[in-house]
Amino acid sequence: NAGVTQTPKFQVLKTGQSMTLQCAQDMNHNSMYWYRQDPGMGLRLIYYSASEGTTDKGEVPNGYNVSRLNKREFSLRLESAAPSQTSVYFCASSGRSQNEKLFFGSGTQLSVL
Amino acid sequence: AQSVTQPDIHITVSEGASLELRCNYSYGATPYLFWYVQSPGQGLQLLLKYFSGDTLVQGIKGFEAEFKRSQSSFNLRKPSVHWSDAAEYFCAVGSYNTDKLIFGTGTRLQVFP
């Protein structure tokens, strides 16, 4: 059982470069989420998708875009990376909402120089 | 507005000792409360959750938590800690009428043999 798969695991970017973080789940979940984790700040929601075809902003959406490609896949794009986006990024999914059990990927460690 | 506080950034215990991790929340109504654990290099895993009913909640890996409305607390406990419990623990608070989940800043648990 793969669960939630994130790629890549590590990435180093230069300021201004772009990249896309990929996430896929095989649990037939409706809802998918992107979080960032910074030291001393816990997890903060960037964007979420309650169902295929819908996306909504979370707590810290600036500088990011998302695409819910289909029910399985939810990608996060940094169009012009900034050092403030250095973080660990987690994708998660659930049946319907964050109040259900969230299943997390293993994370992407991103450094922006 | 929802908020959650984990007062202890870092806790160290000896293997076999009991453990209590503190979590305090702020929310006007009855909250949904969660504890997640993050092992090094991994995503978060749900330990237990409280929605309603019995205020003592049993979770996986021998953990339990008690909801105390009068103290706005949801502390996590384990009677005897194992070395494999070394990880970071996150408390989170949600609400029944919104898909909004707020994570605490985490408590890192170190276990000495």
Short mmCIF file of C-alpha atoms in Angstrom, two decimals:
data_model
loop_
_atom_site.label_atom_id
_atom_site.label_comp_id
_atom_site.label_asym_id
_atom_site.label_seq_id
_atom_site.Cartn_x
_atom_site.Cartn_y
_atom_site.Cartn_z
CA ASN A 1 0.00 0.00 0.00
CA ALA A 2 1.70 3.17 -1.22
CA GLY A 3 -0.66 5.66 0.51
CA VAL A 4 0.53 9.20 -0.28
CA THR A 5 3.59 9.52 -2.50
CA GLN A 6 5.53 12.75 -2.86
CA THR A 7 8.32 13.60 -5.25
CA PRO A 8 11.03 14.74 -5.07
CA LYS A 9 12.33 14.08 -1.55
CA PHE A 10 14.98 16.78 -1.75
CA GLN A 11 15.42 19.81 -3.98
CA VAL A 12 17.76 22.77 -4.08
CA LEU A 13 16.74 25.81 -6.11
CA LYS A 14 18.23 29.17 -6.84
CA THR A 15 16.16 32.26 -6.19
CA GLY A 16 13.80 32.85 -9.09
CA GLN A 17 13.74 29.28 -10.34
CA SER A 18 10.48 27.39 -10.63
CA MET A 19 9.54 23.85 -9.74
CA THR A 20 6.57 21.59 -9.17
CA LEU A 21 6.12 19.23 -6.25
CA GLN A 22 4.12 16.16 -7.14
CA CYS A 23 1.73 14.28 -4.89
CA ALA A 24 -0.39 11.22 -5.57
CA GLN A 25 -2.65 9.13 -3.34
CA ASP A 26 -4.09 5.72 -3.99
CA MET A 27 -6.80 5.67 -1.30
CA ASN A 28 -9.59 7.18 -3.40
CA HIS A 29 -9.68 10.21 -1.10
CA ASN A 30 -11.65 13.28 -2.05
CA SER A 31 -9.58 15.86 -0.16
CA MET A 32 -5.93 16.66 -0.59
CA TYR A 33 -3.71 19.22 1.14
CA TRP A 34 -0.34 20.91 0.92
CA TYR A 35 1.38 22.01 4.13
CA ARG A 36 4.71 23.56 4.91
CA GLN A 37 6.63 22.82 8.10
CA ASP A 38 9.03 25.34 9.53
CA PRO A 39 10.98 25.08 12.79
CA GLY A 40 8.97 26.33 15.75
CA MET A 41 5.87 26.93 13.64
CA GLY A 42 4.22 23.55 13.26
CA LEU A 43 2.41 22.80 10.03
CA ARG A 44 0.68 25.52 8.06
CA LEU A 45 -1.80 24.88 5.29
CA ILE A 46 -0.83 26.31 1.90
CA TYR A 47 -3.65 25.10 -0.36
CA TYR A 48 -6.22 22.37 -0.33
CA SER A 49 -8.60 20.63 -2.69
CA ALA A 50 -11.88 19.36 -1.31
CA SER A 51 -12.67 17.44 -4.47
CA GLU A 52 -11.48 16.93 -7.99
CA GLY A 53 -11.70 20.20 -9.87
CA THR A 54 -11.68 22.49 -6.83
CA THR A 55 -8.86 24.22 -4.99
CA ASP A 56 -8.83 26.76 -2.17
CA LYS A 57 -6.30 28.88 -0.38
CA GLY A 58 -5.12 27.95 3.05
CA GLU A 59 -3.25 29.98 5.62
CA VAL A 60 -0.09 30.77 3.61
CA PRO A 61 -0.86 30.62 -0.15
CA ASN A 62 1.29 33.52 -1.41
CA GLY A 63 3.96 32.45 -3.89
CA TYR A 64 2.33 29.10 -4.65
CA ASN A 65 -0.10 27.63 -7.14
CA VAL A 66 -1.77 24.24 -7.17
CA SER A 67 -3.43 21.90 -9.62
CA ARG A 68 -5.78 19.05 -8.84
CA LEU A 69 -5.01 17.09 -11.95
CA ASN A 70 -7.44 14.28 -11.15
CA LYS A 71 -8.72 12.57 -8.04
CA ARG A 72 -5.32 11.00 -7.35
CA GLU A 73 -2.91 13.85 -8.01
CA PHE A 74 -2.41 17.27 -6.45
CA SER A 75 0.64 19.30 -7.41
CA LEU A 76 2.19 22.39 -5.85
CA ARG A 77 4.08 24.88 -8.01
CA LEU A 78 6.55 27.54 -7.05
CA GLU A 79 6.71 29.95 -9.98
CA SER A 80 9.61 32.07 -8.73
CA ALA A 81 11.22 30.55 -5.67
CA ALA A 82 12.34 32.78 -2.80
CA PRO A 83 14.57 31.97 0.20
CA SER A 84 11.49 32.37 2.44
CA GLN A 85 10.09 29.26 0.76
CA THR A 86 12.87 27.11 2.16
CA SER A 87 10.89 24.56 4.14
CA VAL A 88 9.72 20.98 4.35
CA TYR A 89 6.57 20.43 2.33
CA PHE A 90 4.01 17.75 3.07
CA CYS A 91 1.15 16.51 1.00
CA ALA A 92 -1.77 14.87 2.80
CA SER A 93 -5.12 13.39 1.92
CA SER A 94 -8.33 12.46 3.70
CA GLY A 95 -11.76 11.16 2.87
CA ARG A 96 -13.51 14.50 3.17
CA SER A 97 -11.91 16.96 5.57
CA GLN A 98 -9.01 17.74 7.87
CA ASN A 99 -11.24 16.59 10.74
CA GLU A 100 -10.87 13.08 9.47
CA LYS A 101 -7.66 11.12 9.68
CA LEU A 102 -5.03 12.76 7.52
CA PHE A 103 -2.61 10.55 5.64
CA PHE A 104 0.73 12.23 5.00
CA GLY A 105 3.46 11.76 2.47
CA SER A 106 7.06 11.59 3.64
CA GLY A 107 7.81 15.18 2.70
CA THR A 108 9.97 17.24 0.37
CA GLN A 109 12.88 19.17 1.83
CA LEU A 110 13.31 22.31 -0.30
CA SER A 111 16.17 24.77 -0.04
CA VAL A 112 16.12 28.03 -1.95
CA LEU A 113 19.49 29.74 -2.17
CA ALA B 1 -10.45 31.85 16.63
CA GLN B 2 -8.90 28.46 17.12
CA SER B 3 -5.43 28.18 18.55
CA VAL B 4 -3.32 25.49 20.15
CA THR B 5 -0.30 25.69 22.41
CA GLN B 6 2.27 23.05 23.18
CA PRO B 7 4.27 24.58 26.02
CA ASP B 8 7.15 22.10 25.91
CA ILE B 9 9.48 22.34 22.94
CA HIS B 10 11.70 19.44 24.00
CA ILE B 11 11.23 16.66 26.57
CA THR B 12 13.69 14.00 27.56
CA VAL B 13 12.68 10.83 29.40
CA SER B 14 14.30 7.53 30.25
CA GLU B 15 13.06 4.38 28.61
CA GLY B 16 10.36 2.81 30.77
CA ALA B 17 9.38 6.08 32.40
CA SER B 18 5.92 7.57 32.07
CA LEU B 19 5.25 10.42 29.68
CA GLU B 20 2.86 13.33 29.54
CA LEU B 21 2.90 15.87 26.71
CA ARG B 22 0.87 19.00 27.25
CA CYS B 23 -1.56 20.60 24.83
CA ASN B 24 -3.80 23.59 25.50
CA TYR B 25 -6.34 24.88 23.04
CA SER B 26 -8.54 27.88 22.53
CA TYR B 27 -11.89 27.44 20.86
CA GLY B 28 -15.37 28.72 21.63
CA ALA B 29 -17.27 25.49 21.17
CA THR B 30 -16.42 21.85 21.64
CA PRO B 31 -13.28 21.30 19.61
CA TYR B 32 -12.11 18.36 17.61
CA LEU B 33 -8.71 17.42 19.03
CA PHE B 34 -5.91 15.36 17.56
CA TRP B 35 -2.45 14.08 18.34
CA TYR B 36 -0.09 13.28 15.48
CA VAL B 37 3.41 11.82 15.66
CA GLN B 38 6.25 12.47 13.24
CA SER B 39 9.20 10.09 13.21
CA PRO B 40 12.46 11.42 11.76
CA GLY B 41 12.26 11.86 8.00
CA GLN B 42 8.63 10.79 7.88
CA GLY B 43 5.24 12.37 7.49
CA LEU B 44 2.80 12.70 10.36
CA GLN B 45 0.76 9.77 11.61
CA LEU B 46 -2.46 10.05 13.58
CA LEU B 47 -2.16 8.73 17.15
CA LEU B 48 -5.66 9.51 18.38
CA LYS B 49 -8.52 11.95 18.11
CA TYR B 50 -11.37 13.28 20.24
CA PHE B 51 -14.69 14.44 18.84
CA SER B 52 -17.17 13.80 21.63
CA GLY B 53 -18.18 11.29 24.27
CA ASP B 54 -15.72 9.63 26.62
CA THR B 55 -13.07 12.19 27.53
CA LEU B 56 -10.32 9.56 27.81
CA VAL B 57 -9.30 8.50 24.34
CA GLN B 58 -7.17 5.49 23.50
CA GLY B 59 -4.87 5.57 20.53
CA ILE B 60 -2.28 3.51 18.75
CA LYS B 61 1.10 2.51 20.15
CA GLY B 62 -0.21 2.53 23.74
CA PHE B 63 -0.93 6.25 23.87
CA GLU B 64 -3.96 7.88 25.47
CA ALA B 65 -5.16 11.44 25.89
CA GLU B 66 -7.68 13.08 28.17
CA PHE B 67 -9.92 15.97 27.20
CA LYS B 68 -10.43 18.38 30.09
CA ARG B 69 -12.84 21.13 29.12
CA SER B 70 -12.33 23.06 32.36
CA GLN B 71 -8.60 23.32 31.69
CA SER B 72 -8.84 23.59 27.87
CA SER B 73 -6.34 20.78 27.69
CA PHE B 74 -5.81 17.57 25.76
CA ASN B 75 -2.65 16.04 27.20
CA LEU B 76 -1.06 12.95 25.72
CA ARG B 77 0.13 10.19 28.04
CA LYS B 78 1.92 6.89 27.91
CA PRO B 79 2.66 4.80 31.03
CA SER B 80 5.96 3.38 29.83
CA VAL B 81 7.98 4.93 27.03
CA HIS B 82 9.95 2.84 24.52
CA TRP B 83 13.02 4.04 22.65
CA SER B 84 11.00 3.87 19.42
CA ASP B 85 8.70 6.61 20.76
CA ALA B 86 11.41 9.20 20.15
CA ALA B 87 9.77 11.55 17.66
CA GLU B 88 8.03 14.88 17.37
CA TYR B 89 4.46 15.11 18.58
CA PHE B 90 1.89 17.57 17.32
CA CYS B 91 -1.40 18.50 18.89
CA ALA B 92 -4.05 19.92 16.55
CA VAL B 93 -7.47 21.49 17.01
CA GLY B 94 -10.31 21.47 14.50
CA SER B 95 -13.95 22.43 14.53
CA TYR B 96 -17.13 20.66 13.57
CA ASN B 97 -18.41 23.37 11.24
CA THR B 98 -15.30 24.25 9.24
CA ASP B 99 -12.56 22.29 7.54
CA LYS B 100 -9.91 24.16 9.46
CA LEU B 101 -7.20 22.40 11.45
CA ILE B 102 -4.62 24.27 13.49
CA PHE B 103 -1.42 22.49 14.46
CA GLY B 104 0.66 23.25 17.50
CA THR B 105 4.36 23.91 17.19
CA GLY B 106 5.28 20.41 18.31
CA THR B 107 7.13 18.74 21.18
CA ARG B 108 10.27 16.80 20.43
CA LEU B 109 10.62 13.69 22.60
CA GLN B 110 14.01 12.22 23.28
CA VAL B 111 14.27 8.82 24.98
CA PHE B 112 17.40 7.73 26.82
CA PRO B 113 18.14 4.03 27.40
#
